[in-house]
Amino acid sequence: MFNNKSNINEIQLYGIYIVVLLYASGTFIGIYDLGWQVFIPLLFIFSFFGFFKFKDEIEAHISNQYRSVDLFQSAKKYNLFYFLISPVFIYLFLTWNQEFPFVGDHDFHLRQEYYSSSFWINFKWQNLLLLFSFILSARFNAIKYWIPLAGILLIWWSRYDTLPWHQISHAFYIRYPALAYFLSTPFMYLAALADVDKMYNYSRTLNVFALFVWVAVIRPFFLKRKPDISFALFCLFFLFQPNVIYYFNTNYLEPLASIPLLIAIESLFVFRQSNAYVIACLLVGLAAMVKEQAILVLPWVWLAGKPWTWKTTKQWARGGIVGISSVLPFFIYYLIRMQRMDSGRNFKLITLDQWIDPERYSTLFGRIGYHLGGYGIAAMSLMLILSVIAIVQSKEHRTAILCILCAALTQIVFFFADANSSSYVGYFRFAFIAVALITGIALSTDIIIKGQLFLLKIGCAIIFIAALYNLFLFFTRISENDMNRNFTEHSDAPIFLPISSLIEKAESQHLLRKGDVIHIADNTGYHINSASLHYTKIATTYSLDIDKLFQCSCYQDADAVIVPFVYFSGMNAGLRESPPKPSPFAAPPQKMAESWFVSNEKKDQCYNEMKSSCDAVVAEKFNGEVVGLLGVKKRP
């Protein structure tokens, strides 16, 4: 990977890596606000990475025994394995016309992608300047000058602190590292040009596309790995889990962050052992600029380089520089976040009483068990057994496997120990990266466990049958109705409301006119103002008036009224009969369930009010239960 004949040396590659991550994540925007105490040392760091050079460059090539030279000659033989990622694409196809999943962070990420894409489109000349200056510098062997000059440009551009993106409400680079928002810009831009409806589809397509790029491009070309029995095992353990399929079809950041982490894990086994940690650390640093908790993986991946075996100053210098390069972009981001953001979302250690609270552990394992289901529990158990066998049998890879397992455990412990995350203990999204790390070991099964592939093939065949049955039940359930997926993430999210389906029914009966004011009652207890961002064609055809006013009758200021009701499914399927019992680990339902029940109990009253005051009433039902009403006022 690092070639002495190249015009760019190893240290310069680290410098380019830092510049690109600071820029693409939008983190550079907040550098100047940190003061000279930060940006002046940064200038020295950029100069160091530009001009410093190791005498002997690192060699990071793939061992011949792991090279897949027959990848394209035997393409037909391996096509079957590519179908193992198809469940993610099938889900996207089946849910393309879904309603918007309110609550959760879907609306937040969609809004941030709007701000980010707007910023990058308006920043196009700076983008071109940075890109073409890099190309020219590489062409004329001047990268050592480009790195510090690029650093100066980033700091100079960050001085314009009166522009809208420095406002907290528009600061897309503060709450989360914004690399994912940068990558979503082409999707959002193309969707806007095409004037499509349901923008959330293009927001969530990034995760699905990233999965395809990893399997079809990065693994065969970067890692020289063909889809084989190890890849099949990984897909069965990870990509066939319903919650993994679901989250890859959202705009959440965890699935995208898991892609570089999976590459990092496989790199530890594929590349020469003494240097594999270098590539893995850089990939983890990249993942952390997508979702912040990925940074917790970095110390373990660095330890996979076995620093206790380093004997020379050069080895320790390289290890230190690699560690600093990997963590620096995230460190700058975190300084900005600490300065600009409310500390309410920062880590706060739980008390001793909470550490020994049996209900906390019961909630943790209960929720994990619910999300994994029988198939997921079996798959994760088998993966852990396989890891133990590999630790015992493979002395060469023992350290790497142990470090990966420790990294996964760190993810679970971090959220368990965070007092600010108490309400979300055990939810799958907070364990997503841990599951990816553990199952990611399966990608290198053929390297770790040699000579037992026949048994693995038999095992894969058995697991495949169970997986197909599990997927059949999953896809059958999601194809019934969007409301059937309510409360599948948390006990408060997501909430699908029949907004577009009610409007489509009314349109089919010619009840609505272009420009009509439609009042939408928000019964979620949060807010659904993002409806206008997702339902773009509806929002341009009609004027949407969204507030928490529970208005069932047609009135003068609106041409139509939509009253959606919360359908209890998923984790809250049992709430149809009675409200939840008080629990410190179910704070959102405690706050919101009362409003859900109050509005749901008024369905009959609401329907009668609409019948008496409106010219026409449209109802949406699921499982015999009314989930939404639309009334159109009497027109002159």
XYZ file of C-alpha atoms in Angstrom:
636
model
C 0.000 0.000 0.000
C 2.830 2.392 0.811
C 5.322 2.351 -2.022
C 8.795 3.854 -1.897
C 8.577 4.622 -5.647
C 5.515 6.810 -5.127
C 5.793 10.602 -4.878
C 3.859 10.392 -1.609
C 5.573 8.862 1.396
C 3.986 7.139 4.378
C 3.923 10.152 6.717
C 2.450 12.335 3.984
C -0.349 9.814 3.536
C -1.203 10.259 7.201
C -1.219 14.036 6.685
C -3.537 13.732 3.671
C -5.774 11.458 5.738
C -6.086 14.103 8.485
C -6.777 16.941 6.032
C -9.436 14.961 4.170
C -11.262 13.855 7.333
C -11.234 17.335 8.893
C -12.548 18.773 5.648
C -15.121 16.165 4.555
C -16.586 15.887 8.070
C -17.097 19.655 8.232
C -15.053 19.701 11.442
C -12.736 22.368 10.005
C -15.611 24.896 10.223
C -15.268 25.073 14.003
C -11.456 25.106 14.257
C -11.041 28.877 14.410
C -13.538 29.139 17.269
C -11.255 26.915 19.354
C -8.667 29.714 19.404
C -4.984 29.986 18.650
C -4.201 27.388 21.329
C -5.542 24.781 18.901
C -5.051 26.025 15.360
C -1.422 27.097 15.787
C -0.341 23.630 17.041
C -2.387 22.223 14.156
C -0.271 24.190 11.695
C 2.889 22.663 13.192
C 1.316 19.195 12.935
C 0.431 19.755 9.262
C 4.018 20.915 8.591
C 5.402 17.834 10.329
C 3.299 15.482 8.229
C 4.326 17.342 5.106
C 8.094 17.281 5.583
C 8.913 14.378 7.917
C 9.822 11.041 6.358
C 10.741 7.586 7.640
C 13.959 6.225 6.202
C 12.310 2.877 5.506
C 8.712 2.916 4.311
C 6.185 0.490 5.694
C 5.319 -2.589 3.686
C 1.626 -3.448 3.864
C 0.956 -6.063 1.257
C -1.297 -9.090 1.274
C 0.209 -12.504 1.727
C -0.052 -14.666 -1.409
C -1.985 -17.340 0.473
C -4.860 -14.904 0.918
C -4.843 -13.454 -2.612
C -7.833 -14.189 -4.835
C -6.268 -14.148 -8.293
C -9.156 -16.034 -9.863
C -11.865 -13.634 -8.739
C -13.110 -12.635 -12.185
C -12.169 -15.842 -13.997
C -14.486 -17.723 -11.657
C -17.144 -15.036 -11.293
C -20.025 -17.418 -11.969
C -18.852 -19.667 -9.173
C -19.091 -16.847 -6.634
C -22.238 -15.065 -7.847
C -24.294 -17.096 -5.407
C -22.448 -15.555 -2.488
C -23.330 -12.016 -3.649
C -27.007 -12.891 -3.225
C -26.370 -13.205 0.501
C -26.559 -9.411 0.818
C -29.885 -9.357 -1.036
C -32.111 -9.226 2.107
C -31.010 -5.608 2.652
C -31.978 -4.699 -0.916
C -35.248 -6.644 -0.742
C -36.228 -4.667 2.352
C -35.459 -1.381 0.557
C -37.655 -2.463 -2.371
C -40.534 -3.574 -0.140
C -40.509 -0.365 1.915
C -39.787 2.189 -0.829
C -43.269 3.686 -0.503
C -43.352 3.573 3.278
C -44.526 6.362 5.517
C -41.927 8.417 7.362
C -40.672 6.857 10.636
C -41.281 9.686 13.085
C -39.567 10.046 16.458
C -36.137 8.387 16.760
C -33.363 10.324 14.986
C -34.571 9.808 11.400
C -35.928 13.337 11.127
C -32.823 14.798 12.789
C -30.450 13.118 10.317
C -32.646 14.075 7.356
C -32.614 17.702 8.449
C -28.853 17.667 9.004
C -28.363 16.193 5.526
C -30.320 19.137 4.118
C -28.068 21.604 5.947
C -24.931 19.706 4.961
C -25.787 19.337 1.269
C -26.715 23.027 1.120
C -23.359 23.933 2.653
C -21.282 21.724 0.343
C -23.102 22.854 -2.798
C -22.470 26.497 -1.863
C -18.878 25.620 -0.984
C -18.188 24.126 -4.431
C -15.356 26.489 -5.423
C -13.416 25.666 -2.273
C -13.987 21.967 -3.007
C -12.520 22.380 -6.482
C -9.594 24.440 -5.201
C -8.626 21.782 -2.669
C -9.052 18.938 -5.177
C -7.123 20.474 -8.082
C -4.353 21.803 -5.846
C -3.884 18.249 -4.554
C -3.769 16.813 -8.090
C -1.195 19.381 -9.185
C 0.895 18.841 -6.060
C 0.927 15.096 -6.607
C 1.806 15.571 -10.273
C 4.774 17.847 -9.524
C 5.978 16.038 -6.385
C 4.955 18.876 -4.064
C 2.700 17.092 -1.577
C 4.983 18.160 1.271
C 3.930 21.772 0.568
C 0.265 20.934 -0.099
C -0.392 19.425 3.356
C 0.552 22.535 5.436
C -1.010 24.862 2.829
C -4.238 22.834 2.910
C -4.184 23.133 6.703
C -3.839 26.922 6.419
C -6.779 27.003 3.986
C -8.980 25.002 6.365
C -8.235 27.367 9.240
C -8.709 30.420 7.009
C -12.099 29.190 5.780
C -13.169 28.521 9.361
C -12.820 32.253 10.153
C -16.145 33.107 8.508
C -18.083 32.592 11.723
C -21.030 34.823 10.741
C -22.292 32.388 8.097
C -25.440 30.297 8.777
C -23.626 27.011 9.306
C -22.122 28.375 12.518
C -25.555 28.705 14.088
C -26.282 25.800 16.434
C -29.517 24.985 14.599
C -27.623 24.651 11.316
C -24.326 23.340 12.664
C -24.478 19.913 11.058
C -20.922 19.137 12.175
C -21.494 19.386 15.956
C -23.984 16.805 17.247
C -22.377 14.005 15.245
C -19.214 13.929 13.133
C -20.588 14.888 9.722
C -18.675 12.621 7.331
C -21.863 10.646 6.618
C -23.716 13.859 5.783
C -20.951 14.770 3.319
C -21.271 11.359 1.639
C -25.052 11.756 1.431
C -24.758 15.023 -0.541
C -24.828 13.400 -4.032
C -27.965 11.426 -3.113
C -29.745 14.490 -1.716
C -28.671 16.653 -4.653
C -29.845 14.159 -7.283
C -33.124 13.658 -5.427
C -33.701 17.412 -5.379
C -32.928 17.703 -9.101
C -35.334 14.869 -9.900
C -38.038 16.467 -7.723
C -38.799 13.144 -6.065
C -41.255 12.435 -3.317
C -40.281 10.878 0.035
C -36.764 12.237 0.460
C -36.048 9.838 3.301
C -35.618 7.060 0.730
C -32.609 8.839 -0.752
C -31.260 9.614 2.690
C -31.293 5.932 3.700
C -29.987 4.700 0.332
C -26.470 5.747 1.402
C -26.226 2.841 3.877
C -27.432 0.308 1.311
C -25.059 1.700 -1.333
C -22.128 1.571 1.108
C -22.817 -2.116 1.740
C -22.753 -2.799 -2.004
C -19.493 -0.861 -2.495
C -17.842 -2.774 0.342
C -18.816 -6.184 -1.035
C -18.395 -5.516 -4.769
C -15.442 -3.104 -4.792
C -13.450 -2.767 -1.561
C -13.171 -6.454 -0.612
C -12.113 -7.730 -4.056
C -9.840 -4.822 -5.005
C -8.410 -3.548 -1.709
C -8.354 -6.730 0.351
C -8.145 -9.122 -2.634
C -10.808 -11.255 -1.015
C -13.391 -13.208 -2.994
C -16.853 -14.028 -1.610
C -16.362 -17.482 -0.148
C -17.521 -19.654 2.741
C -16.209 -17.127 5.282
C -18.212 -14.359 3.646
C -21.287 -16.605 3.621
C -20.857 -17.299 7.334
C -20.605 -13.584 8.073
C -23.749 -12.805 6.059
C -25.713 -15.509 7.874
C -24.545 -14.274 11.273
C -24.906 -10.528 10.567
C -26.807 -9.509 7.427
C -29.574 -12.076 7.920
C -30.537 -10.629 11.289
C -33.809 -8.655 10.919
C -32.594 -5.706 12.989
C -29.413 -5.413 10.915
C -31.497 -5.418 7.729
C -33.776 -2.772 9.222
C -30.991 -0.432 10.342
C -29.164 -0.650 7.005
C -32.409 0.692 5.544
C -32.480 3.753 7.778
C -30.381 6.919 7.742
C -28.834 6.064 11.104
C -25.048 6.372 11.260
C -24.147 3.038 12.885
C -24.497 0.890 9.711
C -22.271 3.219 7.691
C -19.676 3.343 10.506
C -19.660 -0.457 10.618
C -18.344 -0.706 7.024
C -14.831 0.729 7.697
C -14.797 -1.220 10.972
C -15.446 -4.486 9.105
C -12.651 -3.623 6.668
C -10.381 -2.875 9.633
C -11.168 -6.223 11.264
C -10.468 -8.165 8.095
C -7.274 -6.166 7.527
C -5.896 -7.453 10.831
C -5.966 -10.991 9.417
C -5.320 -10.364 5.717
C -2.346 -8.008 5.809
C 1.082 -8.836 7.162
C 0.690 -9.076 10.927
C 3.390 -6.574 11.907
C 1.804 -3.789 9.839
C -1.895 -4.682 9.700
C -2.730 -2.503 12.703
C -1.636 0.620 10.778
C -4.374 0.263 8.160
C -6.895 -0.919 10.767
C -6.273 2.129 13.005
C -6.770 4.567 10.131
C -10.020 2.840 9.178
C -11.277 3.020 12.761
C -10.443 6.737 12.835
C -12.498 7.142 9.670
C -15.419 5.232 11.226
C -15.295 7.528 14.266
C -15.921 10.518 11.980
C -19.177 8.828 10.984
C -20.359 7.760 14.468
C -18.456 8.847 17.531
C -18.539 5.640 19.612
C -16.382 3.915 16.977
C -13.414 5.730 18.537
C -13.633 3.266 21.447
C -12.442 0.557 19.056
C -9.187 2.399 18.321
C -7.180 1.451 21.459
C -7.966 -2.233 20.927
C -7.014 -2.201 17.253
C -3.800 -0.385 18.132
C -3.047 -3.082 20.734
C -3.617 -5.703 18.018
C -0.321 -4.433 16.612
C 1.347 -6.048 19.675
C 3.329 -3.008 20.896
C 4.935 -5.173 23.593
C 6.908 -6.834 20.780
C 8.279 -3.558 19.372
C 12.010 -3.397 19.942
C 13.180 -0.345 17.988
C 12.594 3.375 18.353
C 11.290 3.445 14.786
C 8.553 0.935 15.581
C 7.421 2.987 18.571
C 7.604 6.216 16.552
C 5.458 4.675 13.817
C 2.992 3.347 16.374
C 2.720 6.765 17.999
C 2.281 8.611 14.707
C -0.354 6.130 13.527
C -2.271 6.506 16.788
C -2.126 10.316 16.668
C -3.145 10.394 12.987
C -6.118 8.130 13.647
C -7.433 10.012 16.678
C -6.614 13.635 15.740
C -9.648 14.391 13.502
C -11.993 12.990 16.137
C -10.150 14.855 18.910
C -10.648 18.170 17.080
C -14.315 17.320 16.518
C -14.773 16.498 20.206
C -13.195 19.795 21.309
C -15.668 21.653 19.089
C -18.570 19.602 20.386
C -17.610 20.243 24.027
C -17.386 23.969 23.337
C -20.552 24.384 21.275
C -23.028 21.801 22.520
C -25.146 21.334 25.608
C -23.335 18.938 27.946
C -26.556 16.966 28.482
C -25.492 14.473 25.837
C -21.981 13.947 27.199
C -20.904 10.827 29.056
C -21.819 10.642 32.740
C -20.796 7.605 34.791
C -23.563 5.768 36.636
C -23.433 5.447 40.402
C -22.392 2.341 42.355
C -26.050 1.584 43.128
C -26.820 1.552 39.422
C -23.907 -0.818 38.746
C -25.441 -3.410 41.041
C -29.102 -2.702 40.203
C -30.646 -6.058 39.098
C -33.393 -4.276 37.126
C -30.750 -2.558 35.011
C -29.232 -5.912 34.031
C -32.681 -7.420 33.513
C -33.545 -4.550 31.155
C -30.226 -4.914 29.295
C -30.511 -8.631 28.612
C -34.267 -8.489 28.115
C -34.012 -5.887 25.375
C -31.017 -7.546 23.712
C -32.907 -10.836 23.719
C -35.998 -9.173 22.244
C -34.059 -7.533 19.411
C -31.912 -10.555 18.543
C -34.763 -13.044 18.725
C -34.188 -16.786 18.710
C -32.202 -16.745 15.464
C -30.010 -13.812 16.494
C -29.219 -15.340 19.895
C -28.253 -18.628 18.226
C -26.129 -16.847 15.597
C -24.266 -14.723 18.154
C -23.730 -17.751 20.421
C -22.267 -19.758 17.548
C -20.050 -16.812 16.603
C -18.694 -16.550 20.145
C -18.049 -20.318 20.220
C -16.239 -20.035 16.884
C -14.148 -17.180 18.296
C -13.153 -19.236 21.340
C -12.124 -22.135 19.084
C -10.073 -19.722 16.972
C -8.363 -18.268 20.061
C -7.372 -21.763 21.174
C -6.215 -23.011 17.767
C -4.677 -19.934 16.121
C -1.704 -18.632 18.051
C -0.861 -16.259 15.201
C -4.228 -14.472 15.309
C -5.076 -14.905 18.985
C -4.242 -11.336 19.979
C -6.297 -9.814 17.165
C -9.375 -11.895 18.022
C -9.137 -11.045 21.723
C -8.780 -7.339 20.910
C -11.854 -7.415 18.647
C -13.934 -9.134 21.327
C -12.758 -6.601 23.916
C -13.653 -3.768 21.542
C -17.167 -5.216 21.170
C -17.543 -5.552 24.941
C -16.392 -1.942 25.371
C -19.287 -0.776 23.192
C -21.824 -2.544 25.412
C -20.223 -1.428 28.691
C -19.920 2.195 27.521
C -23.670 2.651 27.004
C -24.515 0.582 30.064
C -22.281 2.803 32.211
C -23.581 6.096 30.758
C -26.223 7.635 33.029
C -27.495 9.767 30.129
C -28.246 6.601 28.143
C -30.184 4.836 30.900
C -33.440 4.962 28.959
C -31.783 3.196 26.028
C -29.968 0.368 27.806
C -30.050 -2.790 25.672
C -31.504 -1.317 22.477
C -30.062 -2.862 19.322
C -28.862 0.397 17.778
C -26.516 0.936 20.705
C -25.176 -2.608 20.276
C -25.006 -2.468 16.459
C -21.263 -1.852 16.270
C -20.584 -4.552 18.883
C -22.568 -7.085 16.819
C -20.697 -6.030 13.669
C -17.323 -6.456 15.406
C -18.100 -9.927 16.743
C -19.594 -11.271 13.525
C -16.875 -9.548 11.498
C -14.409 -12.150 12.762
C -16.272 -14.664 10.571
C -15.009 -12.840 7.454
C -11.574 -14.353 8.062
C -12.659 -17.830 9.187
C -10.744 -19.498 6.344
C -7.544 -17.753 7.525
C -8.015 -18.306 11.247
C -9.275 -21.894 11.205
C -7.466 -23.850 8.530
C -8.327 -27.333 7.323
C -11.878 -27.432 8.705
C -13.772 -25.728 5.871
C -15.874 -28.816 5.155
C -17.423 -28.632 8.622
C -18.020 -24.913 8.111
C -19.864 -25.589 4.861
C -22.136 -28.093 6.601
C -22.741 -25.602 9.388
C -23.522 -22.821 6.893
C -26.077 -25.025 5.125
C -27.889 -25.738 8.403
C -27.807 -22.063 9.482
C -28.993 -20.999 6.014
C -32.199 -23.043 6.313
C -32.979 -21.496 9.703
C -32.121 -18.039 8.373
C -34.462 -18.374 5.388
C -37.370 -19.310 7.645
C -36.594 -16.371 9.948
C -36.425 -13.980 6.974
C -39.705 -15.314 5.587
C -41.469 -14.419 8.836
C -39.727 -11.028 8.930
C -40.599 -9.993 5.369
C -44.157 -11.262 5.764
C -44.601 -9.042 8.807
C -43.146 -5.858 7.269
C -45.117 -6.239 4.035
C -48.444 -6.091 5.876
C -48.450 -2.424 6.886
C -45.991 0.254 7.974
C -47.743 0.540 11.334
C -46.708 -3.058 12.030
C -43.152 -1.741 12.497
C -44.020 0.819 15.152
C -41.782 0.697 18.254
C -39.296 -1.793 16.771
C -36.233 0.348 17.607
C -37.087 1.619 21.082
C -40.151 1.643 23.275
C -40.809 5.123 21.844
C -39.696 4.807 18.208
C -40.324 4.667 15.363
C -43.917 5.783 14.906
C -45.329 5.395 11.401
C -48.385 7.548 10.739
C -50.694 7.101 7.691
C -50.200 10.602 6.281
C -49.492 9.890 2.599
C -51.895 6.939 2.473
C -54.784 9.116 3.723
C -53.946 11.878 1.245
C -53.673 9.353 -1.616
C -57.112 7.959 -0.719
C -58.580 11.448 -0.632
C -56.943 12.288 -3.972
C -58.334 9.130 -5.574
C -61.825 10.351 -4.566
C -61.031 13.871 -5.888
C -61.622 15.396 -2.458
C -58.505 17.606 -2.373
C -57.462 20.576 -4.510
C -54.007 21.916 -5.198
C -53.072 24.542 -2.634
C -55.416 23.218 0.059
C -54.365 23.856 3.659
C -54.159 20.516 5.458
C -53.976 20.559 9.258
C -52.138 17.522 10.684
C -52.583 16.805 14.385
C -49.368 15.673 16.087
C -50.272 13.021 18.659
C -46.774 11.557 19.046
C -45.771 13.698 22.025
C -42.623 14.777 20.161
C -42.948 16.634 16.871
C -43.571 15.658 13.255
C -42.565 18.916 11.595
C -40.145 16.973 9.405
C -43.143 15.689 7.428
C -42.667 18.540 4.965
C -39.024 17.495 4.439
C -39.903 13.898 3.627
C -43.225 14.293 1.799
C -41.790 16.842 -0.619
C -44.441 16.540 -3.351
C -47.267 16.630 -0.829
C -45.691 19.705 0.784
C -45.437 21.494 -2.579
C -48.940 20.465 -3.676
C -50.623 21.397 -0.398
C -49.895 23.689 2.524
C -49.192 21.511 5.558
C -50.095 22.961 8.957
C -48.622 20.725 11.664
C -49.093 21.299 15.392
C -50.154 19.550 18.577
C -53.742 20.831 18.417
C -56.045 17.807 18.611
C -58.608 19.167 16.140
C -61.101 16.634 14.757
C -63.732 18.921 13.270
C -63.294 20.762 9.999
C -62.859 24.503 10.620
C -62.438 27.749 8.732
C -58.633 27.972 8.577
C -58.011 24.526 7.028
C -59.418 22.818 3.947
C -58.744 19.366 5.403
C -57.854 17.831 8.756
C -55.706 14.737 9.330
C -55.801 13.045 12.726
C -53.390 10.069 12.902
C -53.458 7.653 15.826
C -50.545 5.724 17.353
C -50.778 2.010 16.616
C -49.164 -0.122 19.327
C -46.859 -2.744 17.870
C -43.322 -4.059 18.352
C -42.025 -3.454 21.867
C -45.309 -1.763 22.805
C -47.701 -4.383 21.419
C -48.901 -5.030 24.966
C -49.852 -1.395 25.547
C -53.103 -1.687 23.624
C -54.862 -2.715 26.821
C -53.143 -0.721 29.542
C -50.394 1.925 29.958
C -46.842 0.829 30.875
C -45.716 0.307 34.444
C -43.308 2.980 35.725
C -39.680 2.111 35.054
C -36.504 4.222 35.116
C -35.430 2.458 31.910
C -38.536 3.330 29.913
C -38.613 7.088 30.290
C -39.922 8.005 26.822
C -43.078 5.826 27.003
C -43.777 7.140 30.492
C -43.802 10.664 29.093
C -45.645 9.955 25.861
C -47.903 6.957 26.464
C -50.516 9.039 28.223
C -50.998 11.274 25.177
C -51.135 8.197 22.930
C -53.898 6.665 25.050
C -55.866 9.892 25.370
C -55.945 10.456 21.604
C -56.656 6.791 20.804
C -59.609 6.723 23.210
C -61.169 9.603 21.261
C -61.300 7.758 17.925
C -65.074 7.299 17.899
C -65.683 10.829 19.133
C -63.257 12.165 16.525
C -64.964 10.253 13.727
C -68.407 11.542 14.745
C -67.127 15.147 14.874
C -65.713 14.795 11.370
C -68.941 13.256 10.042
C -70.952 16.172 11.375
C -68.612 19.029 10.416
C -66.841 17.790 7.256
C -68.084 17.191 3.728
C -66.250 13.836 3.486
C -64.293 11.565 5.809
C -61.566 9.083 4.823
C -60.389 6.395 7.283
C -57.249 4.251 7.283
C -57.449 0.932 9.144
C -54.986 -1.801 10.093
C -55.987 -5.086 11.728
C -59.506 -3.714 12.099
C -58.235 -0.710 14.076
C -58.555 2.874 12.867
C -55.047 4.363 12.563
C -55.942 7.653 10.882
C -58.805 9.925 9.792
C -58.954 12.655 7.150
C -61.820 15.091 6.914
C -62.441 17.569 4.079
C -64.432 20.686 4.912
C -67.606 21.622 3.107
C -66.813 23.840 0.161
C -69.055 26.591 -1.216
